[in-house]
Structure formats: structure tokens, C-alpha cells
């Protein structure tokens, strides 16, 4: 039986890259995006900063890779969602938006990234946002638009409100009060009410096609 190789240049490089990516997350969570300096990232990871340039090319590319690893829609595009799309994307819409709502709640680093994108104009963040829009456009063009036909813009508007609303509710309750419109979103009961509303709105949109 061949012996498992546990060390070596390839494995060590991957471990180092993961530690550098993790360092970006730690700094983002504790110090915010202003702390994402090359020397600080290297210090937190415990490596010489030259490895950042060797493995990623630049600090910007390291941060870009980290952001993509946390972004919900980028991950969904890479991993895929196994859902029957014969209903014109109704179930896909539910799964995608409900999963996004939960993903943002659990991922404090992603919350920081979203806030960063709202407060600063950075090429890294704009590129991720553009790629996210491209993923959405692919879903609309290939699955949802053919179902709604000339009313597709109406559903796009509904989807925009649901997606942005799920972002905002998580950010609001994560950094400010726990209640929104009298619903305590830090309780399972409160979050379930929002999830039920998302499903009902999507069902209504498809029924009114």
C-alpha cells in the first residue's frame, strides 16, 4: 500500500496560501479593511511578506481571492445548486435567496466586505460586484426571463428587493438593534418569518405571471 505523502512543495504552498487567506479574514474581522496592509497580513499569517507576492502576485490579488472565497454568489456559481428548473426558476430563486440570507448571517467577514463595498470605491470590490451581476444575468437570461417573457423586468425588480433586503436585514441586526418592523431577527422565530415572507413573495410573483 503506497504511503500517503503529507509534506512537499505543493502541499506546503497550499497550506501557506490558506494561512495567508485566513489572515486576511482575521484582520478584516478585528480591524476592518483599513488594516489590510501587506506587512500586517504577513505578520498575522506568520510568514515573510515576499510569499504574498510569490503566491498571489500582489496584496490586491490576495484580497481579491479572499473576497471571492467568501462571496455567496461566487461560491454558488462554483459549487452549483441542484434544483429542478422546469418551473422557470421558482425553486431556484427560493433556494438561492434563502441560502444567501443564512450565509450572510453566519459570515461576519462577508458582512465586513459588504460594508466595505458600500463605503469605498475599490477596483477589487467593483470587479467582484460586476462578476456577481454577471452570474445573476446568466440565471435571468437562461432560466427566468424565458418563463416570464415580457414581464421579466417585473420579476427582476422583485428579486432585487429580496436580495438587497436579505443583505440589509443581516447587516442591520448584526451591527445595530435586533428588531426590524417589530420582528426580532436575532431569534429563530423572527428569522423564520422573514424566510416565509421570501417564499410567499416568490410564489406570488410566479402566480401573477
Short mmCIF file of C-alpha atoms in Angstrom, two decimals:
data_model
loop_
_atom_site.label_atom_id
_atom_site.label_comp_id
_atom_site.label_asym_id
_atom_site.label_seq_id
_atom_site.Cartn_x
_atom_site.Cartn_y
_atom_site.Cartn_z
CA UNK A 1 0.00 0.00 0.00
CA UNK A 2 1.57 3.35 -1.04
CA UNK A 3 2.47 5.70 1.80
CA UNK A 4 0.47 8.90 1.94
CA UNK A 5 2.59 11.98 1.24
CA UNK A 6 1.90 14.59 3.90
CA UNK A 7 4.63 17.09 3.07
CA UNK A 8 6.16 18.51 -0.05
CA UNK A 9 6.36 21.75 -2.06
CA UNK A 10 2.80 21.58 -3.42
CA UNK A 11 1.18 20.76 -0.09
CA UNK A 12 3.29 23.31 1.80
CA UNK A 13 2.44 26.00 -0.75
CA UNK A 14 -1.29 25.31 -0.43
CA UNK A 15 -1.10 25.39 3.38
CA UNK A 16 0.77 28.70 3.23
CA UNK A 17 -1.79 30.18 0.83
CA UNK A 18 -4.63 29.12 3.11
CA UNK A 19 -2.92 30.71 6.12
CA UNK A 20 -2.45 33.96 4.20
CA UNK A 21 -6.11 33.94 3.15
CA UNK A 22 -7.15 33.21 6.75
CA UNK A 23 -5.01 36.14 7.91
CA UNK A 24 -6.98 38.47 5.63
CA UNK A 25 -10.19 37.23 7.28
CA UNK A 26 -8.84 37.71 10.81
CA UNK A 27 -7.72 41.27 10.10
CA UNK A 28 -10.96 42.14 8.33
CA UNK A 29 -12.99 40.83 11.28
CA UNK A 30 -10.99 42.54 14.02
CA UNK A 31 -9.57 45.70 12.43
CA UNK A 32 -11.65 46.22 9.32
CA UNK A 33 -10.48 46.85 5.78
CA UNK A 34 -8.13 49.67 6.86
CA UNK A 35 -5.94 47.04 8.49
CA UNK A 36 -5.36 45.07 5.29
CA UNK A 37 -1.72 46.07 4.78
CA UNK A 38 0.85 43.68 3.34
CA UNK A 39 3.08 43.76 6.42
CA UNK A 40 0.14 43.17 8.76
CA UNK A 41 -1.24 40.26 6.69
CA UNK A 42 2.20 38.63 6.62
CA UNK A 43 2.68 39.12 10.38
CA UNK A 44 -0.71 37.61 11.26
CA UNK A 45 -0.05 34.65 8.95
CA UNK A 46 3.48 34.23 10.35
CA UNK A 47 5.27 34.44 7.00
CA UNK A 48 7.59 36.76 5.14
CA UNK A 49 5.59 39.21 3.04
CA UNK A 50 7.51 38.14 -0.09
CA UNK A 51 5.39 34.95 -0.08
CA UNK A 52 2.30 37.09 -0.74
CA UNK A 53 3.87 38.29 -3.98
CA UNK A 54 5.23 34.85 -4.82
CA UNK A 55 1.93 33.00 -4.36
CA UNK A 56 -0.63 35.66 -5.27
CA UNK A 57 1.24 38.27 -7.32
CA UNK A 58 0.13 41.20 -5.14
CA UNK A 59 -1.73 42.10 -1.97
CA UNK A 60 -4.71 43.14 -4.09
CA UNK A 61 -4.90 39.70 -5.71
CA UNK A 62 -4.67 38.01 -2.30
CA UNK A 63 -7.54 40.15 -1.01
CA UNK A 64 -9.47 39.54 -4.23
CA UNK A 65 -9.16 35.76 -3.81
CA UNK A 66 -10.27 36.03 -0.19
CA UNK A 67 -13.32 38.12 -1.09
CA UNK A 68 -14.34 35.64 -3.77
CA UNK A 69 -13.97 32.77 -1.31
CA UNK A 70 -16.50 34.47 0.98
CA UNK A 71 -18.92 35.97 -1.55
CA UNK A 72 -22.14 33.94 -1.62
CA UNK A 73 -22.93 34.27 -5.33
CA UNK A 74 -19.34 33.47 -6.37
CA UNK A 75 -19.42 30.32 -4.24
CA UNK A 76 -22.83 29.35 -5.57
CA UNK A 77 -21.58 29.71 -9.14
CA UNK A 78 -18.57 27.48 -8.41
CA UNK A 79 -20.38 24.83 -6.38
CA UNK A 80 -23.71 24.91 -8.21
CA UNK A 81 -27.20 24.26 -6.85
CA UNK A 82 -29.04 21.06 -7.70
CA UNK A 83 -32.62 22.25 -8.26
CA UNK A 84 -35.22 21.36 -10.87
CA UNK A 85 -35.52 24.41 -13.13
CA UNK A 86 -38.53 23.20 -15.13
CA UNK A 87 -40.68 25.60 -13.05
CA UNK A 88 -38.97 28.61 -14.64
CA UNK A 89 -36.61 29.18 -11.75
CA UNK A 90 -39.14 29.46 -8.92
CA UNK A 91 -37.49 26.85 -6.69
CA UNK A 92 -34.03 28.05 -7.68
CA UNK A 93 -34.97 31.59 -6.61
CA UNK A 94 -36.18 30.36 -3.24
CA UNK A 95 -33.12 28.22 -2.55
CA UNK A 96 -30.65 30.88 -3.73
CA UNK A 97 -32.12 33.79 -1.76
CA UNK A 98 -32.86 31.79 1.40
CA UNK A 99 -29.32 30.38 1.38
CA UNK A 100 -27.91 33.86 0.84
CA UNK A 101 -29.92 35.17 3.81
CA UNK A 102 -28.44 32.46 6.06
CA UNK A 103 -24.93 32.69 4.60
CA UNK A 104 -24.61 36.42 5.28
CA UNK A 105 -25.88 35.95 8.85
CA UNK A 106 -23.21 33.35 9.63
CA UNK A 107 -20.31 35.06 7.86
CA UNK A 108 -19.12 38.10 9.81
CA UNK A 109 -16.20 38.61 7.43
CA UNK A 110 -18.61 38.82 4.49
CA UNK A 111 -20.62 41.42 6.40
CA UNK A 112 -17.43 43.48 6.68
CA UNK A 113 -16.80 43.07 2.95
CA UNK A 114 -20.34 44.26 2.12
CA UNK A 115 -19.93 47.31 4.36
CA UNK A 116 -16.55 47.96 2.73
CA UNK A 117 -18.19 47.89 -0.68
CA UNK A 118 -20.82 50.39 0.45
CA UNK A 119 -18.34 52.85 1.91
CA UNK A 120 -15.43 52.81 -0.53
CA UNK A 121 -14.89 52.60 -4.27
CA UNK A 122 -12.22 49.98 -4.89
CA UNK A 123 -11.39 48.14 -8.15
CA UNK A 124 -11.28 44.83 -6.25
CA UNK A 125 -14.80 45.28 -4.90
CA UNK A 126 -16.17 46.60 -8.20
CA UNK A 127 -14.81 43.55 -10.05
CA UNK A 128 -16.46 41.16 -7.59
CA UNK A 129 -19.71 43.12 -7.84
CA UNK A 130 -19.56 43.01 -11.65
CA UNK A 131 -18.89 39.27 -11.60
CA UNK A 132 -21.79 38.79 -9.19
CA UNK A 133 -24.03 40.70 -11.60
CA UNK A 134 -22.83 38.51 -14.48
CA UNK A 135 -23.83 35.39 -12.52
CA UNK A 136 -27.28 36.85 -11.88
CA UNK A 137 -27.65 37.85 -15.52
CA UNK A 138 -26.86 34.30 -16.60
CA UNK A 139 -29.60 32.93 -14.32
CA UNK A 140 -32.12 35.50 -15.53
CA UNK A 141 -31.34 35.18 -19.24
CA UNK A 142 -31.24 31.38 -19.38
CA UNK A 143 -33.89 30.37 -16.85
CA UNK A 144 -36.14 33.12 -15.52
CA UNK A 145 -36.64 35.52 -18.45
CA UNK A 146 -37.93 32.78 -20.81
CA UNK A 147 -40.56 31.92 -18.18
CA UNK A 148 -41.78 35.49 -17.57
CA UNK A 149 -41.27 36.71 -21.15
CA UNK A 150 -42.35 40.38 -21.42
CA UNK A 151 -42.89 40.58 -17.64
CA UNK A 152 -39.34 39.52 -16.82
CA UNK A 153 -38.31 43.04 -15.74
CA UNK A 154 -41.02 42.91 -13.07
CA UNK A 155 -39.58 39.76 -11.56
CA UNK A 156 -36.06 41.17 -11.76
CA UNK A 157 -37.27 44.12 -9.66
CA UNK A 158 -38.81 41.75 -7.11
CA UNK A 159 -35.60 39.71 -6.97
CA UNK A 160 -33.57 42.90 -6.49
CA UNK A 161 -35.66 43.84 -3.46
CA UNK A 162 -35.41 40.35 -1.96
CA UNK A 163 -31.65 40.02 -2.46
CA UNK A 164 -30.83 43.52 -1.20
CA UNK A 165 -33.30 43.14 1.67
CA UNK A 166 -31.68 39.94 2.86
CA UNK A 167 -28.30 41.70 2.85
CA UNK A 168 -29.58 44.74 4.73
CA UNK A 169 -31.51 42.90 7.42
CA UNK A 170 -28.42 40.89 8.32
CA UNK A 171 -26.21 43.99 8.42
CA UNK A 172 -28.73 45.99 10.42
CA UNK A 173 -29.25 43.33 13.07
CA UNK A 174 -25.56 42.45 13.10
CA UNK A 175 -24.41 45.98 13.91
CA UNK A 176 -27.40 47.75 15.44
CA UNK A 177 -30.70 46.79 17.04
CA UNK A 178 -32.12 43.29 16.90
CA UNK A 179 -35.61 44.32 15.81
CA UNK A 180 -36.82 45.49 12.41
CA UNK A 181 -40.51 46.33 11.93
CA UNK A 182 -41.04 44.82 15.37
CA UNK A 183 -39.60 41.43 14.36
CA UNK A 184 -36.68 40.23 16.47
CA UNK A 185 -34.27 38.98 13.81
CA UNK A 186 -31.83 37.62 16.36
CA UNK A 187 -34.30 34.87 17.21
CA UNK A 188 -35.04 31.75 15.15
CA UNK A 189 -38.73 32.64 15.19
CA UNK A 190 -38.11 36.11 13.76
CA UNK A 191 -35.81 34.87 11.01
CA UNK A 192 -38.29 32.15 10.07
CA UNK A 193 -40.92 34.84 9.50
CA UNK A 194 -38.61 36.61 7.03
CA UNK A 195 -37.87 33.31 5.29
CA UNK A 196 -41.59 32.55 4.97
CA UNK A 197 -42.16 36.03 3.52
CA UNK A 198 -39.42 35.47 0.91
CA UNK A 199 -41.06 32.22 -0.19
CA UNK A 200 -44.53 33.78 -0.29
CA UNK A 201 -43.36 36.75 -2.38
CA UNK A 202 -41.67 34.46 -4.92
CA UNK A 203 -44.76 32.23 -5.08
CA UNK A 204 -46.95 35.30 -5.60
CA UNK A 205 -44.69 36.61 -8.39
CA UNK A 206 -44.90 33.32 -10.26
CA UNK A 207 -48.66 33.00 -9.74
CA UNK A 208 -49.20 36.51 -11.13
CA UNK A 209 -47.08 35.92 -14.25
#
